[in-house]
PDB file of C-alpha atoms in Angstrom:
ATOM      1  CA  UNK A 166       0.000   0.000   0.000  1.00 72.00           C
ATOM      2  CA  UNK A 167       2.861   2.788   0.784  1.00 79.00           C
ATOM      3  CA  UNK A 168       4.148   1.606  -2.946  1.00 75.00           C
ATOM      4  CA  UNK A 169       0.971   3.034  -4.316  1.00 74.00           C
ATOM      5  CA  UNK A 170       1.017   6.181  -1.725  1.00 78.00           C
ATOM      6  CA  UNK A 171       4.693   7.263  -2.680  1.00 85.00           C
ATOM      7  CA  UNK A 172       4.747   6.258  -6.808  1.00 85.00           C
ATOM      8  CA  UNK A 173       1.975   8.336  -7.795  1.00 87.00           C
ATOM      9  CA  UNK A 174       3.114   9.349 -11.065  1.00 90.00           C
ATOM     10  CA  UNK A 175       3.735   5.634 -12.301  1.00 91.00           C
ATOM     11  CA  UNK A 176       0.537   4.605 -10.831  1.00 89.00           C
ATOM     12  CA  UNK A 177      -0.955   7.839 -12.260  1.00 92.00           C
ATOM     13  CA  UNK A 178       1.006   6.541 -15.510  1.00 94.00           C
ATOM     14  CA  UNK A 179      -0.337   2.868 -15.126  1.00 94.00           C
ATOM     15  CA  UNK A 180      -3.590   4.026 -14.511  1.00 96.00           C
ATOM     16  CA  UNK A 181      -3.892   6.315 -17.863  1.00 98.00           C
ATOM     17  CA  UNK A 182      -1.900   3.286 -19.925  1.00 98.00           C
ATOM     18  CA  UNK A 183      -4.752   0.861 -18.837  1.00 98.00           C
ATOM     19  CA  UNK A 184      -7.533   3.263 -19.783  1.00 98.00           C
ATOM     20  CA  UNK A 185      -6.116   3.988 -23.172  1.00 98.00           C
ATOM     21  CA  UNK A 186      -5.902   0.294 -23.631  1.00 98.00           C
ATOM     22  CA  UNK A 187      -8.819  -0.416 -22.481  1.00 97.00           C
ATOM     23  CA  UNK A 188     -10.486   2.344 -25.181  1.00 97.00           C
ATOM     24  CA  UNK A 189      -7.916   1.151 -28.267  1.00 97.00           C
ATOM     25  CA  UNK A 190      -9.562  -2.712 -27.427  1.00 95.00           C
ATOM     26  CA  UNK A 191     -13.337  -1.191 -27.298  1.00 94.00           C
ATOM     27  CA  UNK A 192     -12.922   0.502 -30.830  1.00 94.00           C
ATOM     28  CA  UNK A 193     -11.513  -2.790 -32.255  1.00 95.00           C
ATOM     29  CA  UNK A 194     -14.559  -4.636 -31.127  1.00 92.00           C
ATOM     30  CA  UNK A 195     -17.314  -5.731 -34.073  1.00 89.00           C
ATOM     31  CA  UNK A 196     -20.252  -4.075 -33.307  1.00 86.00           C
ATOM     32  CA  UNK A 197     -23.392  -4.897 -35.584  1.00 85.00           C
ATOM     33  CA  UNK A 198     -27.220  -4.015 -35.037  1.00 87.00           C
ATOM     34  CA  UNK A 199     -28.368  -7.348 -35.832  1.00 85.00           C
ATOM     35  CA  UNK A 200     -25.441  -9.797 -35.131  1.00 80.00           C
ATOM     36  CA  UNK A 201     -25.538 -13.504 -36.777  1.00 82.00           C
ATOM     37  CA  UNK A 202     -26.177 -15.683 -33.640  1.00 80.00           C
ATOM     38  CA  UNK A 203     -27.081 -19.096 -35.112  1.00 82.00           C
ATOM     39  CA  UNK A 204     -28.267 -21.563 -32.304  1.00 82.00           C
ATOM     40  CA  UNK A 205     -27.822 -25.152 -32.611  1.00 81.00           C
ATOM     41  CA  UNK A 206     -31.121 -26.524 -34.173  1.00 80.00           C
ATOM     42  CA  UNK A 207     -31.984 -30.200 -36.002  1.00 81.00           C
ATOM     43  CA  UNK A 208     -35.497 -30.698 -37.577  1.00 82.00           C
ATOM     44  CA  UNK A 209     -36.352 -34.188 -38.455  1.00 80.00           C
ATOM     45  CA  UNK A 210     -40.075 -34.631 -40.925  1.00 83.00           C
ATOM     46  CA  UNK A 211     -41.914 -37.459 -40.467  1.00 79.00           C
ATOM     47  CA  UNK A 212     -44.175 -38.610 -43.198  1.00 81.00           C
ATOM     48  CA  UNK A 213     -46.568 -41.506 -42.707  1.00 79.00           C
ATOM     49  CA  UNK A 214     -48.135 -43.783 -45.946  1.00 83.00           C
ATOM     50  CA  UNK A 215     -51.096 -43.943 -44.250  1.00 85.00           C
ATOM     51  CA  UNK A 216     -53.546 -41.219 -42.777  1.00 88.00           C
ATOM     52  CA  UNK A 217     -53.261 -41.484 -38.918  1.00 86.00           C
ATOM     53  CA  UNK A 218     -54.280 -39.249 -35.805  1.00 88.00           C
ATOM     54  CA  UNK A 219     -51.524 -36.642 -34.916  1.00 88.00           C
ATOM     55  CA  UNK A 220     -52.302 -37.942 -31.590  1.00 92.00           C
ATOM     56  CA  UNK A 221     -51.193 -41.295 -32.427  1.00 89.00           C
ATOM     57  CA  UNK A 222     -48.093 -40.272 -34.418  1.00 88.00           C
ATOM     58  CA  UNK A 223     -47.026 -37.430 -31.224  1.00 88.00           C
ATOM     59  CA  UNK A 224     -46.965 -40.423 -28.837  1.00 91.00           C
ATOM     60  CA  UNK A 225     -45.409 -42.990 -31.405  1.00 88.00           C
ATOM     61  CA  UNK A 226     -43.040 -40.784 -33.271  1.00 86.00           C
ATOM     62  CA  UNK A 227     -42.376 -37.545 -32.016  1.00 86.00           C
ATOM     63  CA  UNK A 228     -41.719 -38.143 -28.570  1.00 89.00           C
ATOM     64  CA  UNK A 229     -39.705 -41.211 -29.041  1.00 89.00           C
ATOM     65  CA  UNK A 230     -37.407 -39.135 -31.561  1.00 87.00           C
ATOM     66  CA  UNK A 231     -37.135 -35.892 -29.239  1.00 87.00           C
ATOM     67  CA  UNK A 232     -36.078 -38.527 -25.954  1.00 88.00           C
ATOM     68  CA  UNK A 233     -33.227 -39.735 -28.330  1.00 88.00           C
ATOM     69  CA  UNK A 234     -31.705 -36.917 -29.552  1.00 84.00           C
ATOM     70  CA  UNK A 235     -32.372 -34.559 -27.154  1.00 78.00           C
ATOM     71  CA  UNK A 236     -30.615 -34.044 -24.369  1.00 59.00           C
TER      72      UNK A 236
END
């Protein structure tokens, strides 16, 4: 602590060299209004031969299919 009492023109020093740092590193940052954030997605169609109840094919298809792959 008496290091940081008695230097205060390096600390002073460090202080602006961080700050000027810190600004150089926020201008150098990509900033876009609508950024491209693709989130990890899979879609899987199911087609039947025959006409069935979607009641039938949720309970026999889809919700075997989501407990396998999701996780």
């Amino acid at each position: 602590m008496k290091f940081i009492i008695h230097r205060k023109i390096f600390i002073s020093m460090v202080f602006l060299g961080l700050t000027i740092l810190g600004y150089v590193s926020y201008k150098r940052l990509p900033v876009e209004l609508l950024p491209n954030a693709e989130l990890p997605m899979l879609f899987v169609q199911i087609q039947s031969r025959i006409e069935v109840d979607p009641k039938y094919m949720e309970n026999q298809a889809v919700i075997p299919i989501e407990g396998a792959i999701g996780t």
